[in-house]
CSV table of C-alpha atoms and ligand atoms in Angstrom, one decimal:
chain,number,residue,atom,x,y,z
S,271,MET,CA,-41.9,-11.0,-19.6
S,272,SER,CA,-39.8,-13.4,-17.5
S,273,ASP,CA,-37.6,-13.9,-20.6
S,274,ILE,CA,-36.6,-10.3,-20.4
S,275,ILE,CA,-35.7,-10.4,-16.8
S,276,GLU,CA,-33.9,-13.7,-17.3
S,277,GLU,CA,-31.8,-12.1,-20.0
S,278,ILE,CA,-30.9,-9.1,-17.8
S,279,LEU,CA,-30.0,-11.3,-14.9
S,280,MET,CA,-27.9,-13.6,-17.2
S,281,ALA,CA,-26.0,-10.5,-18.5
S,282,ALA,CA,-25.4,-9.4,-15.0
S,283,THR,CA,-23.8,-12.7,-14.1
S,284,LYS,CA,-21.4,-12.4,-17.0
S,285,SER,CA,-18.4,-10.1,-16.5
S,286,ARG,CA,-17.4,-7.7,-19.3
S,287,ILE,CA,-13.9,-7.6,-17.9
S,288,PHE,CA,-13.1,-11.0,-16.7
S,289,LYS,CA,-13.2,-14.3,-18.6
S,290,ASN,CA,-12.0,-16.1,-15.5
S,291,ARG,CA,-11.1,-14.1,-12.4
S,292,ASP,CA,-10.0,-17.2,-10.5
S,293,ILE,CA,-6.9,-17.4,-12.7
S,294,LEU,CA,-5.5,-14.3,-10.9
S,295,ARG,CA,-6.0,-15.7,-7.4
S,296,PRO,CA,-2.9,-16.6,-5.4
S,297,ASP,CA,-3.7,-20.3,-5.0
S,298,TYR,CA,-4.2,-21.0,-8.8
S,299,ILE,CA,-1.3,-22.9,-10.2
S,300,PRO,CA,-0.7,-22.2,-13.9
S,301,ASP,CA,0.4,-24.8,-16.4
S,302,THR,CA,3.6,-22.9,-17.2
S,303,LEU,CA,5.8,-20.9,-14.9
S,304,PRO,CA,7.9,-18.5,-17.0
S,305,HIS,CA,11.4,-17.6,-15.7
S,306,ARG,CA,11.5,-20.5,-13.3
S,307,GLU,CA,12.9,-23.1,-15.6
S,308,ASN,CA,16.1,-23.5,-13.7
S,309,GLU,CA,14.4,-23.9,-10.3
S,310,ILE,CA,11.9,-26.4,-11.8
S,311,ARG,CA,14.7,-28.4,-13.3
S,312,LYS,CA,16.8,-28.4,-10.2
S,313,LEU,CA,13.9,-29.5,-8.0
S,314,ALA,CA,12.9,-32.2,-10.4
S,315,GLN,CA,16.4,-33.5,-10.5
S,316,ILE,CA,16.6,-33.7,-6.8
S,317,LEU,CA,13.3,-35.5,-6.5
S,318,ALA,CA,13.9,-37.8,-9.5
S,319,PRO,CA,15.1,-40.8,-7.3
S,320,ILE,CA,11.4,-41.1,-6.3
S,321,LEU,CA,10.8,-42.7,-9.7
S,322,ARG,CA,13.4,-45.4,-8.8
S,323,GLU,CA,11.6,-45.8,-5.4
S,324,GLU,CA,14.6,-44.3,-3.6
S,325,ARG,CA,14.4,-41.6,-1.0
S,326,PRO,CA,15.4,-38.2,-2.4
S,327,ASN,CA,17.5,-35.8,-0.4
S,328,ASN,CA,15.7,-33.3,1.8
S,329,VAL,CA,15.4,-29.8,0.3
S,330,PHE,CA,15.5,-26.4,1.8
S,331,ILE,CA,13.9,-23.7,-0.4
S,332,TYR,CA,14.1,-20.0,0.5
S,333,GLY,CA,13.6,-16.6,-1.1
S,334,LEU,CA,11.4,-13.6,-0.6
S,335,THR,CA,7.6,-13.7,-0.8
S,336,GLY,CA,6.0,-14.0,-4.2
S,337,THR,CA,9.1,-15.5,-5.9
S,338,GLY,CA,7.2,-18.6,-6.9
S,339,LYS,CA,8.5,-21.1,-4.3
S,340,THR,CA,5.1,-22.6,-3.5
S,341,ALA,CA,4.0,-22.6,-7.1
S,342,VAL,CA,7.1,-24.3,-8.4
S,343,THR,CA,7.1,-26.9,-5.6
S,344,LEU,CA,3.5,-27.9,-6.2
S,345,PHE,CA,4.0,-27.8,-9.9
S,346,VAL,CA,6.9,-30.3,-9.8
S,347,LEU,CA,5.1,-32.5,-7.3
S,348,LYS,CA,2.0,-32.7,-9.4
S,349,HIS,CA,4.0,-34.0,-12.3
S,350,ILE,CA,6.0,-36.5,-10.1
S,351,ASP,CA,2.8,-37.7,-8.5
S,352,LYS,CA,1.2,-38.4,-11.9
S,353,LYS,CA,4.3,-40.2,-13.0
S,354,THR,CA,4.5,-42.4,-9.9
S,355,LYS,CA,0.9,-43.4,-10.4
S,356,GLU,CA,1.6,-44.5,-14.0
S,357,LEU,CA,4.6,-46.5,-12.7
S,358,ASN,CA,2.7,-47.9,-9.8
S,359,ILE,CA,5.1,-46.6,-7.2
S,360,SER,CA,3.9,-46.3,-3.7
S,361,PHE,CA,4.7,-42.6,-3.3
S,362,GLN,CA,2.7,-39.8,-1.8
S,363,TYR,CA,3.3,-36.3,-0.7
S,364,SER,CA,1.7,-34.2,2.0
S,365,TYR,CA,1.6,-30.4,1.6
S,366,ILE,CA,1.3,-28.5,4.9
S,367,ASN,CA,1.3,-24.8,5.3
S,368,CYS,CA,2.7,-24.0,8.7
S,369,ARG,CA,1.1,-20.5,8.8
S,370,GLN,CA,-2.3,-22.1,8.6
S,371,SER,CA,-1.5,-25.2,10.6
S,372,ASP,CA,0.5,-23.4,13.2
S,373,THR,CA,0.9,-25.9,16.1
S,374,PRO,CA,2.9,-29.2,16.1
S,375,TYR,CA,-0.4,-31.0,16.9
S,376,ARG,CA,-2.1,-29.6,13.8
S,377,ILE,CA,0.8,-30.3,11.6
S,378,LEU,CA,1.0,-33.9,12.8
S,379,SER,CA,-2.7,-34.4,12.5
S,380,GLU,CA,-2.7,-33.2,9.0
S,381,LEU,CA,0.1,-35.5,8.2
S,382,ALA,CA,-1.8,-38.3,9.9
S,383,SER,CA,-4.9,-37.7,7.9
S,384,SER,CA,-3.0,-37.6,4.6
S,385,LEU,CA,-1.9,-41.1,5.6
S,386,GLY,CA,-5.4,-42.1,6.2
S,387,ILE,CA,-5.3,-42.1,10.0
S,388,ARG,CA,-8.2,-40.3,11.7
S,389,VAL,CA,-7.1,-38.0,14.6
S,390,PRO,CA,-9.5,-36.0,16.8
S,391,PHE,CA,-9.1,-32.2,16.7
S,392,THR,CA,-7.8,-32.2,20.2
S,393,GLY,CA,-7.5,-34.7,23.1
S,394,LEU,CA,-4.5,-36.7,22.0
S,395,ALA,CA,-0.9,-36.0,23.1
S,396,THR,CA,1.3,-34.8,20.2
S,397,SER,CA,3.6,-37.8,20.9
S,398,GLU,CA,0.6,-40.1,20.5
S,399,VAL,CA,-0.2,-38.7,17.0
S,400,TYR,CA,3.5,-39.1,16.1
S,401,LYS,CA,3.4,-42.7,17.2
S,402,ARG,CA,0.4,-43.4,15.1
S,403,ILE,CA,2.1,-41.9,12.1
S,404,ILE,CA,5.1,-44.1,12.6
S,405,ARG,CA,2.9,-47.2,13.0
S,406,ALA,CA,1.1,-46.4,9.8
S,407,LEU,CA,4.3,-45.9,8.0
S,408,GLU,CA,5.6,-49.3,9.3
S,409,LEU,CA,2.4,-51.1,8.4
S,410,LYS,CA,2.9,-50.6,4.7
S,411,LYS,CA,6.0,-49.7,2.7
S,412,ARG,CA,5.8,-46.2,1.4
S,413,LEU,CA,7.8,-43.3,0.2
S,414,LEU,CA,6.5,-40.1,1.8
S,415,LEU,CA,7.5,-36.5,1.0
S,416,ILE,CA,6.4,-34.0,3.5
S,417,VAL,CA,6.3,-30.3,2.4
S,418,LEU,CA,6.4,-27.8,5.2
S,419,ASP,CA,5.7,-24.5,3.6
S,420,GLU,CA,6.3,-21.2,5.6
S,421,ILE,CA,8.2,-23.4,8.1
S,422,ASP,CA,9.5,-20.4,10.0
S,423,PHE,CA,6.0,-19.8,11.5
S,424,ILE,CA,6.1,-23.1,13.4
S,425,ILE,CA,9.6,-22.7,14.6
S,426,LYS,CA,9.3,-19.1,15.7
S,427,LYS,CA,6.2,-20.0,17.8
S,428,HIS,CA,7.0,-23.5,19.0
S,429,GLY,CA,10.7,-24.1,18.6
S,430,ASP,CA,12.3,-26.8,16.5
S,431,ASP,CA,11.4,-30.0,18.4
S,432,LEU,CA,9.0,-31.1,15.8
S,433,LEU,CA,11.3,-30.4,12.9
S,434,TYR,CA,14.1,-32.2,14.7
S,435,LYS,CA,11.8,-35.3,15.1
S,436,LEU,CA,10.9,-35.2,11.5
S,437,VAL,CA,14.4,-34.9,10.1
S,438,ARG,CA,15.4,-37.9,12.3
S,439,ILE,CA,12.3,-39.9,11.4
S,440,ASN,CA,14.1,-42.3,9.1
S,441,ASP,CA,16.2,-43.6,12.1
S,442,VAL,CA,13.1,-45.2,13.6
S,443,LEU,CA,11.6,-46.4,10.3
S,444,LYS,CA,12.4,-49.8,8.9
S,445,ASN,CA,9.9,-50.1,6.1
S,446,SER,CA,9.0,-46.7,4.8
S,447,LYS,CA,11.1,-43.7,3.9
S,448,VAL,CA,10.4,-40.0,4.4
S,449,SER,CA,11.9,-36.9,2.8
S,450,LEU,CA,11.2,-33.3,3.7
S,451,ILE,CA,10.9,-30.1,1.7
S,452,GLY,CA,11.1,-27.0,3.9
S,453,ILE,CA,10.2,-23.6,2.4
S,454,THR,CA,10.6,-20.2,4.0
S,455,ASN,CA,10.0,-16.6,2.9
S,456,ASP,CA,12.2,-15.4,5.8
S,457,VAL,CA,15.7,-15.3,4.6
S,458,ASN,CA,17.1,-14.3,8.0
S,459,PHE,CA,15.4,-17.3,9.5
S,460,VAL,CA,17.9,-19.5,7.6
S,461,GLU,CA,20.8,-18.1,9.6
S,462,ARG,CA,19.1,-18.6,12.9
S,463,LEU,CA,18.2,-22.2,12.3
S,464,ASP,CA,19.9,-24.8,14.6
S,465,PRO,CA,23.0,-26.0,12.6
S,466,ARG,CA,22.0,-29.7,13.0
S,467,ILE,CA,18.6,-29.1,11.5
S,468,ARG,CA,20.0,-26.8,8.8
S,469,SER,CA,22.4,-29.5,7.6
S,470,SER,CA,19.8,-32.3,7.6
S,471,LEU,CA,17.0,-30.2,6.0
S,472,GLY,CA,19.4,-28.5,3.7
S,473,GLU,CA,20.9,-31.6,2.1
S,474,GLU,CA,19.9,-29.6,-1.0
S,475,GLU,CA,19.2,-25.9,-1.1
S,476,ILE,CA,17.4,-23.9,-3.7
S,477,ILE,CA,17.3,-20.1,-3.5
S,478,PHE,CA,14.7,-18.2,-5.4
S,479,SER,CA,15.7,-14.7,-6.4
S,480,PRO,CA,13.2,-11.9,-7.0
S,481,TYR,CA,11.7,-11.3,-10.4
S,482,ASN,CA,12.6,-8.1,-12.3
S,483,ALA,CA,10.0,-5.9,-14.0
S,484,LEU,CA,10.3,-7.6,-17.4
S,485,GLN,CA,9.9,-11.1,-16.0
S,486,LEU,CA,6.9,-9.9,-14.0
S,487,GLU,CA,5.4,-8.6,-17.3
S,488,ASP,CA,5.7,-12.0,-18.9
S,489,ILE,CA,4.1,-13.7,-15.9
S,490,LEU,CA,1.2,-11.2,-15.9
S,491,ARG,CA,0.7,-11.4,-19.7
S,492,GLN,CA,0.5,-15.1,-19.6
S,493,ARG,CA,-2.1,-15.1,-16.8
S,494,ALA,CA,-4.0,-12.1,-18.3
S,495,ARG,CA,-4.6,-14.0,-21.5
S,496,GLU,CA,-6.8,-16.5,-19.7
S,497,ALA,CA,-8.2,-14.2,-17.0
S,498,PHE,CA,-9.4,-11.2,-19.1
S,499,HIS,CA,-11.5,-10.9,-22.2
S,500,ASP,CA,-9.7,-9.8,-25.3
S,501,ASN,CA,-8.7,-6.1,-25.6
S,502,VAL,CA,-9.9,-5.3,-22.1
S,503,LEU,CA,-6.5,-4.3,-20.7
S,504,GLY,CA,-5.6,-0.7,-21.6
S,505,GLU,CA,-2.2,0.4,-22.7
S,506,GLY,CA,0.5,0.2,-20.1
S,507,VAL,CA,-1.6,-1.6,-17.5
S,508,ILE,CA,0.6,-4.8,-17.4
S,509,GLU,CA,3.8,-2.7,-17.5
S,510,LEU,CA,2.7,-0.6,-14.6
S,511,CYS,CA,1.6,-3.5,-12.4
S,512,ALA,CA,5.0,-5.1,-13.1
S,513,ALA,CA,6.9,-1.9,-12.4
S,514,ILE,CA,5.2,-1.3,-9.0
S,515,ALA,CA,5.7,-4.9,-7.9
S,516,ALA,CA,9.3,-4.9,-9.1
S,517,ARG,CA,10.0,-1.9,-6.9
S,518,GLU,CA,8.8,-3.9,-4.0
S,519,HIS,CA,11.3,-6.7,-4.3
S,520,GLY,CA,9.8,-8.4,-7.3
S,521,ASP,CA,6.8,-10.1,-5.7
S,522,ALA,CA,4.6,-11.9,-8.3
S,523,ARG,CA,1.8,-12.1,-5.9
S,524,ARG,CA,1.7,-8.3,-5.5
S,525,ALA,CA,1.8,-7.9,-9.3
S,526,LEU,CA,-1.2,-10.3,-9.7
S,527,ASP,CA,-3.1,-8.7,-6.9
S,528,LEU,CA,-2.7,-5.3,-8.5
S,529,LEU,CA,-4.0,-6.6,-11.8
S,530,ARG,CA,-6.9,-8.4,-10.3
S,531,VAL,CA,-8.0,-5.5,-8.1
S,532,ALA,CA,-7.6,-3.1,-11.0
S,533,GLY,CA,-9.9,-5.3,-13.0
S,534,GLU,CA,-12.4,-5.5,-10.2
S,535,LEU,CA,-12.4,-1.7,-9.8
S,536,ALA,CA,-13.0,-1.3,-13.6
S,537,GLU,CA,-15.8,-3.8,-13.4
S,538,ARG,CA,-17.5,-2.1,-10.4
S,539,GLU,CA,-17.4,1.2,-12.3
S,540,GLY,CA,-19.0,-0.4,-15.3
S,541,ALA,CA,-15.9,0.6,-17.4
S,542,ARG,CA,-15.2,-1.3,-20.7
S,543,ARG,CA,-11.5,-1.3,-20.1
S,544,VAL,CA,-8.9,-1.5,-17.3
S,545,THR,CA,-6.7,1.6,-17.4
S,546,ILE,CA,-3.6,2.7,-15.6
S,547,GLU,CA,-5.8,4.9,-13.3
S,548,HIS,CA,-7.4,1.7,-12.1
S,549,VAL,CA,-4.0,0.3,-11.3
S,550,TYR,CA,-3.1,3.3,-9.2
S,551,LYS,CA,-6.4,3.1,-7.4
S,552,ALA,CA,-5.8,-0.6,-6.9
S,553,ARG,CA,-2.4,0.1,-5.4
S,554,ASP,CA,-3.9,2.5,-2.9
S,555,GLU,CA,-6.6,0.0,-2.0
S,556,LEU,CA,-4.2,-2.8,-1.4
S,557,GLU,CA,-1.9,-0.6,0.6
S,558,ARG,CA,-4.8,0.5,2.8
S,559,ASP,CA,-5.7,-3.2,3.4
S,560,ARG,CA,-2.1,-4.1,4.2
S,561,VAL,CA,-1.5,-1.2,6.6
S,562,GLN,CA,-4.8,-1.9,8.3
S,563,GLU,CA,-3.9,-5.5,8.8
S,564,VAL,CA,-0.5,-4.7,10.2
S,565,VAL,CA,-1.5,-1.8,12.4
S,566,HIS,CA,-4.4,-3.9,13.9
S,567,THR,CA,-1.9,-6.4,15.3
S,568,LEU,CA,0.4,-3.8,16.9
S,569,PRO,CA,0.6,-3.5,20.7
S,570,LEU,CA,-0.6,-0.3,22.3
S,571,HIS,CA,2.8,1.3,22.7
S,572,SER,CA,3.8,0.6,19.2
S,573,LYS,CA,0.7,2.4,18.1
S,574,LEU,CA,1.6,5.3,20.4
S,575,VAL,CA,5.1,5.5,19.0
S,576,LEU,CA,3.7,5.5,15.5
S,577,LEU,CA,1.4,8.4,16.5
S,578,ALA,CA,4.4,10.3,17.9
S,579,ILE,CA,6.2,9.9,14.6
S,580,LEU,CA,3.1,11.1,12.6
S,581,ALA,CA,2.8,14.1,14.9
S,582,LEU,CA,6.5,15.1,14.2
S,583,VAL,CA,6.2,14.5,10.5
S,584,LYS,CA,3.2,16.7,10.4
S,585,GLU,CA,5.3,19.5,11.9
S,586,GLY,CA,7.7,18.9,9.1
S,587,LYS,CA,10.6,18.0,11.4
S,588,ILE,CA,13.5,15.8,10.7
S,589,THR,CA,12.8,13.2,13.3
S,590,THR,CA,15.3,11.4,15.5
S,591,THR,CA,14.8,8.7,18.1
S,592,GLY,CA,15.2,11.3,20.9
S,593,GLU,CA,12.5,13.5,19.5
S,594,VAL,CA,10.1,10.6,18.9
S,595,TYR,CA,10.7,9.6,22.5
S,596,ASN,CA,9.9,13.1,23.9
S,597,THR,CA,6.7,13.3,21.8
S,598,TYR,CA,5.7,9.8,22.8
S,599,ILE,CA,6.0,10.8,26.5
S,600,LYS,CA,3.9,13.9,25.9
S,601,ILE,CA,1.2,11.8,24.2
S,602,CYS,CA,1.2,9.2,27.0
S,603,LYS,CA,1.0,11.9,29.7
S,604,SER,CA,-2.0,13.6,28.0
S,605,VAL,CA,-4.0,10.4,28.2
S,606,ARG,CA,-2.4,9.1,31.4
S,607,ILE,CA,-0.8,6.0,30.0
S,608,GLU,CA,2.4,4.7,31.7
S,609,THR,CA,5.4,5.0,29.4
S,610,VAL,CA,8.1,2.5,28.4
S,611,THR,CA,11.8,3.3,28.3
S,612,GLN,CA,13.7,5.1,25.5
S,613,ARG,CA,15.5,1.9,24.8
S,614,ARG,CA,12.2,0.1,24.2
S,615,VAL,CA,10.9,3.0,22.0
S,616,SER,CA,14.1,2.6,19.9
S,617,ASP,CA,13.3,-1.1,19.5
S,618,ILE,CA,9.7,-0.3,18.6
S,619,ILE,CA,10.9,2.1,15.9
S,620,ASN,CA,13.0,-0.7,14.4
S,621,GLU,CA,10.0,-3.1,14.5
S,622,LEU,CA,7.8,-0.5,12.7
S,623,ASP,CA,10.6,-0.1,10.1
S,624,MET,CA,10.7,-3.9,9.5
S,625,LEU,CA,6.9,-3.9,9.1
S,626,GLY,CA,7.3,-1.2,6.4
S,627,LEU,CA,5.2,1.4,8.3
S,628,VAL,CA,8.1,3.9,8.8
S,629,ASN,CA,11.6,4.3,7.4
S,630,ALA,CA,14.4,4.4,9.9
S,631,LYS,CA,17.8,5.3,8.5
S,632,VAL,CA,21.1,5.5,10.4
S,633,VAL,CA,23.1,8.5,9.3
S,634,SER,CA,26.5,9.7,10.4
S,635,ARG,CA,26.7,13.2,11.9
S,636,GLY,CA,30.5,13.5,11.8
S,637,ARG,CA,32.0,14.0,15.2
S,638,TYR,CA,28.5,13.8,16.9
S,639,GLY,CA,28.4,10.1,16.0
S,640,LYS,CA,25.5,8.3,14.5
S,641,THR,CA,21.8,9.0,14.7
S,642,LYS,CA,18.7,7.5,13.4
S,643,ILE,CA,16.4,9.5,11.1
S,644,ILE,CA,12.8,8.4,10.9
S,645,SER,CA,10.4,9.2,8.1
S,646,ILE,CA,7.2,8.0,6.6
S,647,ASN,CA,6.6,7.0,3.0
S,648,LEU,CA,3.0,6.0,3.3
S,649,LYS,CA,0.2,8.6,3.0
S,650,PRO,CA,-0.4,9.8,6.6
S,651,ASP,CA,-4.2,9.4,6.1
S,652,ILE,CA,-3.8,5.7,5.5
S,653,LEU,CA,-2.0,5.4,8.9
S,654,TYR,CA,-4.4,7.7,10.7
S,655,ASP,CA,-7.4,5.7,9.4
S,656,ALA,CA,-5.8,2.4,10.5
S,657,LEU,CA,-4.9,3.8,13.9
S,658,SER,CA,-8.3,5.3,14.6
S,659,ARG,CA,-9.8,1.8,14.5
S,660,ASP,CA,-8.5,1.6,18.1
S,661,PRO,CA,-11.0,3.5,20.2
S,662,ARG,CA,-8.3,4.2,22.9
S,663,LEU,CA,-6.4,6.3,20.4
S,664,GLU,CA,-9.3,8.4,19.1
S,665,PRO,CA,-8.9,11.4,21.3
S,666,ILE,CA,-5.2,11.6,20.6
S,667,ILE,CA,-5.6,11.3,16.9
S,668,ASN,CA,-8.3,14.0,16.8
S,669,ASN,CA,-5.8,16.2,18.5
S,670,ILE,CA,-2.8,15.5,16.2
S,671,ARG,CA,-4.7,15.3,12.9
S,672,GLY,CA,-6.4,18.6,13.6
W,701,LIG,N1,7.0,-17.9,-12.8
W,701,LIG,C1,5.7,-17.7,-12.5
W,701,LIG,N2,4.8,-17.8,-13.5
W,701,LIG,C2,3.5,-17.6,-13.3
W,701,LIG,N3,3.0,-17.3,-12.0
W,701,LIG,C3,3.9,-17.2,-11.0
W,701,LIG,C4,5.3,-17.4,-11.2
W,701,LIG,N4,5.9,-17.2,-10.0
W,701,LIG,C5,4.9,-16.9,-9.1
W,701,LIG,N5,3.7,-16.9,-9.7
W,701,LIG,C6,2.4,-16.7,-9.1
W,701,LIG,O1,2.6,-15.6,-8.1
W,701,LIG,C7,1.9,-15.9,-6.9
W,701,LIG,C8,2.9,-16.0,-5.8
W,701,LIG,O2,3.8,-17.1,-6.0
W,701,LIG,P1,4.1,-18.2,-4.9
W,701,LIG,O3,4.6,-19.4,-5.4
W,701,LIG,O4,2.9,-18.3,-3.9
W,701,LIG,O5,5.3,-17.4,-4.1
W,701,LIG,P2,6.0,-17.7,-2.8
W,701,LIG,O6,5.6,-19.1,-2.4
W,701,LIG,O7,7.5,-17.7,-3.2
W,701,LIG,O8,5.7,-16.6,-1.8
W,701,LIG,C9,1.1,-17.2,-7.2
W,701,LIG,O9,-0.1,-16.8,-7.6
W,701,LIG,C10,1.9,-17.8,-8.3
W,701,LIG,O10,1.1,-18.6,-9.1
W,702,LIG,MG1,4.6,-19.5,-0.6
């Protein structure tokens, strides 16, 4: 008897769809990275002095999300690390993601621990941790490469003091040498960077351009071979995932997420194959998650402005900043919330546009000058659902949604 149960349970643990789902996860680094040969070559050339025990130039890497910056960097470093071990070179690298380690203290303590120094979670001054790092670097000759990924997060929150210290660190070191790789997804951030830091960090620069649909297809196909069982992917599935992601600035992460979620939906339904319908459903599900996450972090008045836009769109009006402002005032009055200025509402509209929640387009109206037209591409229900998670907004939403 127990054999039968055992058999059923065993079958349940095996997926009909996935051979290895983890291969589609964002932190998996594949053995080959199609369409990034030039970037890999360039980075490897820049870092090659490490193999002669020389300090390589600092590198600044930028490009939109999902263009392979993190994957390429870790891929090249993995190979260099292996080579230096074979050659007995005292090299090491420390990879730090500044979105996760988002204070100077955390970054330095991660750096310290990668050098084998133990640092308490809190309690020390940041300058003390820095001193200990210097001491460790002076004690033993080493070549250290620090990778600061998503570096814009730390600078936007805490300014550029830490980065300034790090790019100057070689001035205080006699024994060891340090190089930096800074990576950012925020292309505008590059322009705002202090010129002194920009020139030291950007001794070398590599720009990653977005993938096109055909390149994304290659990337997906290669990952799908290992991730899915044979003949599980229906016709057009890979092409559709690639096309959707290509339309959104060529983000490989988006493409892989779509494929993974489509597979998960197929599996949950007990389907034998993944179809393009699963991909469309996956797109909606991912969009829902993304919108919910973004809306959740909005301040109250941004949510109220978004509601005003939704109300106007529902009436089918072409919406200008002035109209949004008037509707926003009405909404605020109805629930007795104090209002912000029209100027502020106009800024909020721009912020909502940058977050991809609304579209704001400046159009010329001849001799009447310029005006901003605001529209919504997302399904309104997705926005209403996200907004209604805020209990303060519930009565208003019920009113508008009808
Ligand atoms: N050329 C490529 N070949 C295979 N997978 C890739 C390629 N470029 C990106 N990826 C995958 O896409 C996802 C996003 O890439 P990532 O390097 O994290 O992008 P970025 O750091 O630029 O935001 C990761 O899962 C990564 O493995
Ligand atoms: Mg990255």
